[in-house]
Coordinates of C-alpha atoms and ligand atoms in Angstrom, one line a residue:
M1 CA 0.0 0.0 0.0
T2 CA 2.8 2.3 0.7
I3 CA 4.1 2.1 -2.8
A4 CA 0.7 2.4 -4.4
R5 CA 0.0 5.4 -2.2
R6 CA 3.3 7.0 -3.2
E7 CA 2.5 6.6 -6.9
L8 CA -0.8 8.2 -6.2
L9 CA 0.6 11.2 -4.5
T10 CA 3.2 11.9 -7.2
A11 CA 1.0 11.3 -10.2
G12 CA 0.3 15.0 -10.7
A13 CA 3.4 15.3 -12.9
A14 CA 1.7 13.1 -15.5
G15 CA -0.7 16.0 -16.3
L16 CA -4.2 15.0 -17.2
A17 CA -3.6 11.2 -16.9
A18 CA -5.6 10.0 -13.9
A19 CA -3.6 8.2 -11.3
A20 CA -3.9 4.5 -10.9
L21 CA -5.8 3.8 -7.7
P22 CA -4.9 0.8 -5.5
A23 CA -7.4 -2.0 -5.9
W24 CA -9.0 -1.4 -2.5
A25 CA -9.8 2.2 -3.4
H26 CA -12.0 1.5 -6.4
G27 CA -15.6 2.5 -6.0
L28 CA -15.0 4.9 -3.2
A29 CA -15.8 7.9 -5.4
A30 CA -19.4 6.7 -5.7
V31 CA -20.2 7.6 -2.1
T32 CA -22.0 10.9 -1.6
A33 CA -22.1 12.1 2.0
P34 CA -24.8 14.4 3.3
I35 CA -22.3 16.7 5.1
N36 CA -19.5 18.7 3.3
P37 CA -16.2 17.2 4.6
F38 CA -14.2 20.3 3.6
T39 CA -14.7 22.1 6.9
L40 CA -11.0 22.9 7.4
G41 CA -10.2 24.6 4.1
V42 CA -7.2 24.0 1.9
A43 CA -3.5 25.0 1.9
A44 CA -0.4 25.0 -0.3
G45 CA 3.2 24.8 0.7
D46 CA 6.8 24.4 -0.4
P47 CA 6.6 26.2 -3.7
Q48 CA 9.2 24.8 -6.2
T49 CA 9.8 25.9 -9.8
D50 CA 7.6 23.1 -11.1
G51 CA 5.0 22.7 -8.5
F52 CA 4.0 22.8 -4.8
V53 CA 2.2 20.6 -2.3
I54 CA -1.5 21.0 -1.8
W55 CA -3.3 20.0 1.4
T56 CA -6.7 19.4 2.8
R57 CA -8.2 17.2 5.5
L58 CA -11.7 15.7 5.3
A59 CA -13.5 16.3 8.6
P60 CA -17.3 16.5 8.4
D61 CA -17.4 16.7 12.2
P62 CA -14.1 18.5 12.8
L63 CA -14.2 18.4 16.6
A64 CA -15.5 14.8 17.1
A65 CA -14.3 13.7 20.5
D66 CA -12.2 10.8 19.1
G67 CA -10.2 13.1 16.9
R68 CA -11.3 11.3 13.7
G69 CA -13.2 14.2 12.3
G70 CA -16.4 12.2 11.9
L71 CA -15.0 9.8 9.3
A72 CA -13.9 6.2 9.3
G73 CA -12.3 4.1 6.5
A74 CA -10.8 5.1 3.2
V75 CA -12.2 7.9 1.1
E76 CA -11.2 8.8 -2.5
V77 CA -10.3 12.5 -3.0
R78 CA -9.9 14.0 -6.4
W79 CA -7.8 17.1 -7.0
E80 CA -7.2 19.5 -9.9
V81 CA -4.9 22.4 -10.6
A82 CA -5.9 25.1 -13.1
T83 CA -4.4 28.2 -14.6
D84 CA -7.4 30.4 -13.7
E85 CA -9.5 31.0 -10.6
A86 CA -12.7 29.7 -12.3
M87 CA -10.9 26.3 -12.7
R88 CA -11.6 26.1 -16.5
G89 CA -8.0 25.6 -17.6
V90 CA -7.2 22.4 -15.7
V91 CA -3.5 21.4 -16.3
S92 CA -3.1 18.7 -13.7
R93 CA -5.5 16.4 -11.9
G94 CA -5.4 13.2 -10.0
R95 CA -6.8 11.0 -7.2
A96 CA -5.6 10.4 -3.7
A97 CA -6.7 8.2 -0.9
A98 CA -7.5 9.7 2.5
D99 CA -7.7 7.3 5.4
D100 CA -7.7 7.0 9.1
R101 CA -3.9 6.7 9.5
F102 CA -3.4 10.4 9.0
A103 CA -6.8 11.6 10.0
H104 CA -8.1 11.8 6.4
S105 CA -5.5 14.4 5.4
V106 CA -4.2 14.6 1.9
H107 CA -0.8 15.9 0.9
V108 CA -0.5 16.0 -2.9
E109 CA 2.9 16.8 -4.5
V110 CA 1.9 18.6 -7.7
G111 CA 4.6 18.8 -10.4
G112 CA 5.0 19.5 -14.1
L113 CA 3.9 23.1 -13.8
A114 CA 5.4 26.3 -15.2
P115 CA 7.7 28.4 -13.0
G116 CA 6.9 31.8 -11.5
R117 CA 3.1 31.9 -12.0
P118 CA -0.1 31.5 -10.0
Y119 CA -2.2 28.4 -10.1
W120 CA -5.6 27.6 -8.5
Y121 CA -6.5 24.2 -7.0
R122 CA -9.4 22.4 -5.4
F123 CA -10.4 19.0 -4.1
T124 CA -13.6 17.0 -4.4
A125 CA -14.8 14.1 -2.3
Q126 CA -18.1 12.5 -1.3
G127 CA -20.0 14.7 -3.7
H128 CA -18.6 17.9 -2.4
A129 CA -16.0 20.4 -3.5
S130 CA -13.5 22.2 -1.4
P131 CA -12.9 26.0 -1.5
I132 CA -10.5 27.0 -4.3
G133 CA -7.0 27.8 -3.2
R134 CA -4.2 29.7 -5.0
A135 CA -0.6 28.9 -5.0
R136 CA 2.4 30.2 -7.0
T137 CA 5.3 28.3 -8.3
A138 CA 8.8 29.5 -7.6
P139 CA 10.4 31.5 -10.4
V140 CA 13.7 30.7 -12.2
G141 CA 16.5 33.1 -12.9
G142 CA 16.2 36.8 -12.5
V143 CA 13.6 37.8 -9.9
D144 CA 12.7 41.5 -9.3
R145 CA 10.4 41.2 -6.3
L146 CA 9.1 38.9 -3.7
K147 CA 6.5 39.8 -1.0
V148 CA 6.6 37.8 2.2
T149 CA 4.4 38.2 5.3
M150 CA 5.0 36.4 8.6
A151 CA 3.2 35.6 11.8
S152 CA 3.5 33.8 15.1
C153 CA 1.8 33.3 18.5
S154 CA -1.9 32.9 17.7
H155 CA -3.7 31.9 20.9
W156 CA -7.3 31.3 19.8
E157 CA -8.7 32.3 23.2
L158 CA -6.9 35.7 23.5
G159 CA -7.9 37.3 20.3
W160 CA -9.6 37.2 16.9
F161 CA -7.4 36.4 13.9
S162 CA -7.8 39.8 12.3
G163 CA -4.0 39.8 11.7
Y164 CA -4.4 36.9 9.3
R165 CA -7.2 38.8 7.4
H166 CA -4.9 41.8 6.9
M167 CA -2.1 39.5 5.8
T168 CA -4.3 38.1 3.1
A169 CA -5.1 41.6 2.0
E170 CA -1.4 42.3 1.5
D171 CA -1.5 39.7 -1.3
P172 CA 1.8 38.0 -0.4
D173 CA 3.7 35.6 -2.6
L174 CA 4.6 33.5 0.4
V175 CA 3.5 33.3 4.1
L176 CA 5.8 32.3 6.9
F177 CA 4.3 30.7 10.0
L178 CA 7.1 31.0 12.6
G179 CA 5.7 29.0 15.5
D180 CA 3.1 28.9 18.2
Y181 CA 0.4 28.4 15.5
I182 CA -1.7 26.6 18.1
Y183 CA -1.6 26.7 21.9
E184 CA -1.8 23.5 23.9
Y185 CA -3.2 25.1 27.1
S186 CA -6.4 27.0 27.8
Y187 CA -7.3 29.9 30.2
R188 CA -9.8 29.1 32.9
G189 CA -11.1 30.5 36.1
E190 CA -9.5 33.8 37.3
R191 CA -6.9 33.6 34.5
A192 CA -9.6 33.7 31.9
K193 CA -11.5 36.7 33.4
D194 CA -11.5 39.8 31.1
K195 CA -9.1 37.9 28.8
V196 CA -10.8 35.3 26.8
V197 CA -12.8 36.3 23.6
R198 CA -13.6 32.7 22.7
R199 CA -13.0 29.2 24.2
H200 CA -10.8 26.4 23.1
D201 CA -12.5 23.0 22.4
R202 CA -11.5 21.9 25.9
E203 CA -10.1 23.3 29.1
A204 CA -7.5 20.7 30.0
D205 CA -4.1 20.8 28.3
I206 CA -4.0 18.7 25.2
V207 CA -1.7 15.7 25.5
D208 CA -2.9 13.0 23.1
L209 CA -3.5 12.6 19.4
A210 CA -7.2 13.3 19.5
G211 CA -6.5 16.4 21.6
Y212 CA -3.8 17.8 19.2
R213 CA -5.9 16.9 16.1
N214 CA -8.9 18.8 17.5
R215 CA -6.9 21.8 18.4
Y216 CA -5.5 22.2 14.9
A217 CA -9.0 21.5 13.5
L218 CA -10.5 24.2 15.8
Y219 CA -8.0 26.8 14.6
R220 CA -8.5 25.9 11.0
T221 CA -12.2 26.5 11.3
D222 CA -11.4 30.2 11.6
P223 CA -12.4 31.9 8.4
D224 CA -9.5 34.5 8.5
L225 CA -7.0 31.7 8.8
Q226 CA -8.7 29.6 6.1
A227 CA -8.6 32.6 3.7
L228 CA -4.9 33.2 4.3
H229 CA -4.0 29.6 3.6
A230 CA -6.2 29.6 0.5
A231 CA -4.5 32.8 -0.8
A232 CA -0.8 31.9 -0.8
P233 CA 1.6 29.0 -0.2
C234 CA 3.4 28.9 3.1
L235 CA 6.5 27.7 4.8
M236 CA 6.2 26.8 8.5
T237 CA 8.3 25.9 11.5
W238 CA 7.1 25.2 15.0
D239 CA 8.0 26.6 18.4
D240 CA 7.1 25.2 21.8
H241 CA 3.3 25.5 22.0
E242 CA 2.8 23.1 19.1
V243 CA 3.7 20.5 21.8
Q244 CA 4.2 22.1 25.3
N245 CA 5.4 25.4 26.8
D246 CA 9.2 25.6 26.8
Y247 CA 9.8 21.9 26.1
S248 CA 13.2 20.9 24.8
N249 CA 13.8 17.8 22.7
R250 CA 12.7 14.9 24.8
W251 CA 12.2 16.8 28.0
S252 CA 8.9 18.2 29.3
Q253 CA 9.0 21.4 31.2
D254 CA 7.7 19.3 34.1
P255 CA 10.7 17.4 35.5
K256 CA 8.3 14.8 36.9
V257 CA 7.3 13.6 33.4
S258 CA 9.5 10.8 32.2
E259 CA 11.3 11.1 28.8
A260 CA 9.3 8.1 27.5
A261 CA 6.0 9.7 28.5
F262 CA 7.0 13.1 27.0
L263 CA 8.2 11.5 23.7
A264 CA 4.7 9.8 23.4
R265 CA 3.1 13.2 23.7
R266 CA 5.6 14.7 21.2
A267 CA 4.8 11.9 18.8
A268 CA 1.1 12.8 19.0
A269 CA 1.8 16.5 18.6
Y270 CA 4.1 16.1 15.6
R271 CA 1.7 13.7 13.9
A272 CA -1.1 16.2 14.2
F273 CA 1.2 19.0 12.9
Y274 CA 1.9 16.9 9.8
E275 CA -1.8 16.1 9.3
H276 CA -2.7 19.8 9.3
M277 CA 0.1 21.4 7.3
P278 CA 0.9 21.5 3.6
L279 CA 4.1 19.4 4.1
R280 CA 5.5 16.9 1.6
P281 CA 5.0 13.2 2.5
R282 CA 8.7 13.0 3.1
S283 CA 8.1 14.9 6.3
R284 CA 5.7 12.2 7.7
P285 CA 6.7 11.6 11.3
Q286 CA 8.3 8.4 12.4
G287 CA 7.1 8.0 16.0
P288 CA 8.3 11.1 17.9
D289 CA 10.7 12.2 15.1
M290 CA 9.8 14.5 12.2
R291 CA 12.1 16.5 9.9
I292 CA 10.8 20.0 9.1
Y293 CA 14.1 21.9 8.5
D294 CA 14.4 22.6 4.9
R295 CA 15.6 25.1 2.3
L296 CA 14.2 26.5 -1.0
S297 CA 15.1 29.2 -3.5
F298 CA 13.2 31.9 -5.3
G299 CA 15.3 32.3 -8.5
D300 CA 18.4 34.4 -7.9
L301 CA 16.7 36.6 -5.3
V302 CA 16.2 34.6 -2.1
D303 CA 17.4 31.5 -0.5
F304 CA 15.1 30.5 2.4
T305 CA 16.2 28.2 5.2
V306 CA 13.6 26.9 7.6
L307 CA 15.1 25.8 11.0
D308 CA 13.8 23.6 13.8
G309 CA 14.7 25.1 17.1
R310 CA 13.0 22.6 19.4
Q311 CA 13.4 18.9 18.4
Y312 CA 17.1 18.5 18.7
R313 CA 18.2 21.0 21.4
S314 CA 20.0 20.4 24.6
M315 CA 18.1 20.9 27.8
Q316 CA 17.8 24.6 28.8
P317 CA 20.8 25.8 30.8
C318 CA 20.8 25.8 34.6
P319 CA 17.2 24.6 35.0
L320 CA 15.2 25.7 38.1
P321 CA 14.7 22.9 40.6
D322 CA 11.0 22.5 40.2
S323 CA 10.4 23.4 36.6
R324 CA 12.3 23.5 33.3
R325 CA 10.5 26.5 32.1
G326 CA 12.5 29.4 30.7
H327 CA 13.9 31.9 33.2
V328 CA 16.5 34.7 33.3
A329 CA 19.7 33.0 34.5
P330 CA 22.6 35.0 35.8
D331 CA 25.7 35.1 33.7
S332 CA 27.4 33.0 36.4
C333 CA 25.4 30.0 35.0
P334 CA 28.1 27.8 33.6
D335 CA 25.9 26.1 31.0
L336 CA 25.2 29.4 29.2
A337 CA 28.4 29.3 27.1
D338 CA 29.1 25.6 27.2
P339 CA 30.3 24.7 23.7
K340 CA 28.8 21.1 23.9
R341 CA 25.3 22.5 24.1
T342 CA 23.3 23.0 21.0
M343 CA 20.0 24.6 19.9
L344 CA 19.8 22.9 16.5
G345 CA 21.5 19.6 17.1
A346 CA 24.7 18.4 15.4
A347 CA 23.1 17.1 12.2
Q348 CA 21.0 20.3 11.6
E349 CA 24.0 22.5 12.4
R350 CA 26.2 20.7 9.8
W351 CA 23.4 20.8 7.2
L352 CA 22.9 24.6 7.9
Y353 CA 26.6 25.5 7.6
D354 CA 27.0 23.5 4.5
G355 CA 23.9 25.3 3.0
F356 CA 25.5 28.7 3.9
K357 CA 28.4 27.8 1.6
R358 CA 26.2 26.6 -1.2
G359 CA 23.6 29.5 -1.2
R360 CA 23.5 31.5 -4.4
G361 CA 20.7 34.0 -3.7
R362 CA 21.0 37.7 -3.2
W363 CA 19.3 37.4 0.2
T364 CA 19.8 34.6 2.7
L365 CA 16.6 34.4 4.8
M366 CA 16.3 32.2 7.9
A367 CA 12.8 31.4 9.0
Q368 CA 13.0 30.2 12.6
D369 CA 11.1 30.5 15.8
L370 CA 13.1 32.7 18.3
L371 CA 14.9 36.0 18.9
V372 CA 18.5 35.4 17.8
A373 CA 20.1 38.6 19.3
S374 CA 21.7 38.5 22.7
L375 CA 19.4 40.2 25.2
Q376 CA 20.7 41.1 28.6
Q377 CA 17.5 41.5 30.7
T378 CA 16.2 41.6 34.3
G379 CA 14.1 38.6 35.4
K380 CA 11.0 38.7 37.6
D381 CA 13.1 38.2 40.7
G382 CA 15.5 41.0 39.7
T383 CA 18.2 38.7 38.4
L384 CA 20.2 40.4 35.6
G385 CA 21.1 37.8 33.0
H386 CA 19.9 36.0 29.9
F387 CA 16.7 34.1 29.1
T388 CA 17.3 30.4 29.0
D389 CA 14.6 29.1 26.6
G390 CA 15.8 31.3 23.6
W391 CA 19.0 31.6 21.7
D392 CA 20.6 33.3 24.7
G393 CA 20.4 29.9 26.4
Y394 CA 22.4 28.4 23.5
Q395 CA 25.1 31.0 23.0
A396 CA 27.8 28.7 21.7
N397 CA 25.5 27.4 19.0
R398 CA 24.7 31.0 18.1
S399 CA 28.4 31.9 17.9
R400 CA 29.1 28.9 15.7
M401 CA 26.1 29.8 13.4
L402 CA 27.1 33.5 13.0
S403 CA 30.8 32.6 12.5
A404 CA 29.9 30.0 9.9
L405 CA 27.6 32.5 8.2
A406 CA 30.3 35.2 8.1
A407 CA 32.9 32.7 6.8
S408 CA 30.6 31.3 4.1
G409 CA 30.2 34.3 1.9
A410 CA 26.4 33.8 2.0
R411 CA 24.9 37.1 0.8
N412 CA 22.8 39.4 3.0
P413 CA 21.7 37.1 5.8
V414 CA 18.5 38.1 7.6
F415 CA 16.9 36.1 10.5
L416 CA 13.2 36.1 10.9
G417 CA 11.5 35.0 14.2
G418 CA 8.6 35.1 16.6
D419 CA 7.9 33.7 20.1
I420 CA 8.3 36.9 22.2
H421 CA 4.9 38.6 21.6
S422 CA 6.6 41.9 20.6
F423 CA 8.4 43.6 17.6
W424 CA 12.2 43.6 17.5
A425 CA 14.7 44.8 14.9
T426 CA 18.3 44.0 15.7
D427 CA 21.9 44.0 14.3
L428 CA 23.4 40.5 14.9
K429 CA 27.0 41.1 15.9
A430 CA 30.1 39.1 15.6
D431 CA 30.6 39.8 19.3
F432 CA 27.5 41.0 21.2
C433 CA 29.8 42.2 24.1
N434 CA 31.5 44.6 21.8
P435 CA 29.2 47.1 20.1
A436 CA 32.0 48.1 17.7
S437 CA 32.3 44.5 16.3
C438 CA 31.0 44.0 12.9
T439 CA 27.3 43.3 12.1
V440 CA 27.1 39.8 10.6
A441 CA 23.3 39.7 9.9
T442 CA 20.1 41.6 10.3
E443 CA 17.1 40.4 12.3
F444 CA 13.3 41.1 12.4
V445 CA 11.1 39.4 15.0
G446 CA 7.3 39.7 14.7
T447 CA 4.8 40.1 17.5
A448 CA 1.9 37.9 18.3
I449 CA -1.2 37.6 16.2
A450 CA -3.3 36.9 19.4
Q451 CA -1.2 36.5 22.5
D452 CA -0.9 39.1 25.2
P453 CA 2.1 41.4 24.9
P454 CA 4.7 41.2 27.7
P455 CA 3.8 43.1 31.0
K456 CA 4.2 46.9 31.0
G457 CA 7.7 47.9 31.8
A458 CA 9.2 44.6 30.6
F459 CA 12.1 45.3 28.2
D460 CA 12.1 49.1 29.1
D461 CA 15.9 48.9 29.4
A462 CA 16.4 46.6 26.4
Q463 CA 17.9 49.2 24.1
A464 CA 20.0 50.8 26.8
R465 CA 21.5 47.5 27.8
N466 CA 21.7 46.0 24.3
P467 CA 22.8 48.7 21.8
H468 CA 22.4 46.2 18.9
V469 CA 18.6 46.4 19.4
K470 CA 17.6 49.1 16.9
F471 CA 13.8 49.0 17.6
V472 CA 11.5 47.3 20.1
D473 CA 7.8 47.6 20.7
V474 CA 6.1 45.5 23.4
T475 CA 2.6 47.0 23.3
T476 CA 1.0 45.8 20.1
N477 CA -0.2 42.7 18.2
G478 CA 0.3 42.3 14.5
Y479 CA 2.5 40.8 11.8
V480 CA 5.5 41.6 9.6
T481 CA 5.7 42.2 5.8
L482 CA 8.8 42.1 3.7
D483 CA 9.1 43.5 0.2
I484 CA 12.2 42.0 -1.2
S485 CA 14.0 43.3 -4.3
P486 CA 17.7 42.9 -5.4
A487 CA 18.6 46.3 -4.0
R488 CA 16.9 46.2 -0.6
I489 CA 14.4 44.7 1.7
E490 CA 11.7 47.0 2.9
T491 CA 10.2 45.7 6.1
R492 CA 6.9 46.9 7.8
F493 CA 5.9 46.1 11.3
Q494 CA 2.1 46.0 11.0
A495 CA 0.1 46.8 14.2
L496 CA -3.5 45.7 14.9
S497 CA -5.8 48.2 16.5
D498 CA -7.1 45.6 19.0
K499 CA -6.8 41.8 18.9
R500 CA -10.1 41.6 20.9
D501 CA -12.0 43.3 18.1
P502 CA -13.0 40.9 15.2
Q503 CA -13.0 44.0 12.9
A504 CA -9.6 45.3 14.0
S505 CA -7.8 47.7 11.6
V506 CA -4.1 47.7 11.0
R507 CA -1.5 50.5 10.7
T508 CA 2.2 50.6 9.9
L509 CA 4.0 51.0 13.2
Q510 CA 7.5 51.3 11.8
K511 CA 9.3 50.8 8.4
F512 CA 12.8 49.6 7.9
T513 CA 15.2 48.9 5.1
V514 CA 18.1 46.6 4.7
E515 CA 20.4 47.5 1.8
D516 CA 22.2 45.0 -0.4
G517 CA 25.8 44.5 0.8
R518 CA 25.2 46.4 4.1
P519 CA 24.0 44.2 6.9
G520 CA 22.0 45.9 9.6
V521 CA 18.7 47.7 10.3
N522 CA 17.9 51.1 8.9
L523 CA 14.8 52.8 10.3
A524 CA 12.9 54.3 7.4
Ligands
LIG601 CA1 7.2 30.2 22.2

């Protein structure tokens, strides 16, 4: 079945020839169901010069308690790709089988398309048609412009997804989801008071496959998020809340949870991530392991690298006795600069540094989850030091990464991140302790779509203590847009009027430029 399924999923390259279905799947198409199974929309990802991956998941009852979406058994799904939004000029079509194993999700690798142009796609199953999605193949050769918009930290309960609606209106070529796409915990009791605008599907933390499936399904019922996915292909990485707050690798933030128990939870979370994202079948999880780091190019303009900052990392430095959650550790913590510790893991580090040497694009963009810049800060207990859950907890890895970047000749590196519920623009220095040292790369970090900003006063001293921080705003929600051309990147920090308002407006809080050949942030 694995081979037959693989043939099915790759049959798009054969153009109009319908794919051969495995024997067991014949006759499935005849079934017409009373309820439309396309409740979760469609999505496209990983745009290449000849195609992309298209996704949907059939779920007539998307929040069914067992996590099966109201379906059992195999269902035939037909898909088609056209050159126009009315779906008249169909240039590729095929059939795929959706079954229980991956929650009736479908990940079709479409190939054989022309580079650098838009296409439209849709699915049909059980007598119903999905919404029509739009994707764009990557261009070849000379590229004048690419528009990218990026988001992170979207707690369903704490705000409406107006930011996603405004991102769609920007008409981007590519959307980056940089982590905390879902949240595993809910607000309840006093914590929820005056805070929650809508409720999660359940109050208890999600820990099993049904729980994670239904959390993704809930988020995907949001019309603003569905519209964004239908409008443009995306690249995505994860941060902690796709599994559990501040987890590292095989360690729960709760030291009482065994590694085996936590890996079972991680396996469920990663599997649900795969089932709901437009990832290629090669990303299918194997138990608790799933590779999402990747790279792709947009002609000669941009080389994108997608990093995984969670799965392979060492445990956070100097953990507190009762919890492994992130905290501000004093600089006397010996782990902080330990060269044996890693954020990315040895294999991903090697892969990354090799990629720096091989990159050919004008701009080298890193899509990852966390603030990269060093940030000396004051903890809740008054401790002056560095936060252990971010790159500051993995300083040796950061130094190796920035050194490898500087030595590689990769052009115009820019790091993009999220996680911190606030806007940051920084110069990434060869030596953060020496403001006069050279700037190796530029960094933009986006705020939350729908998480609360840090408490008032937090980071008030950030720029005074960290002169490489060129801009910080800890008061607003929103997203980031980058207009990329050969000469420069123009970045906009887009601020929402109020995440609690479903009709929230957006304004530009600050503009920046990065000039070709001159690393560092310029306020515009
Ligand atoms: Ca996070």
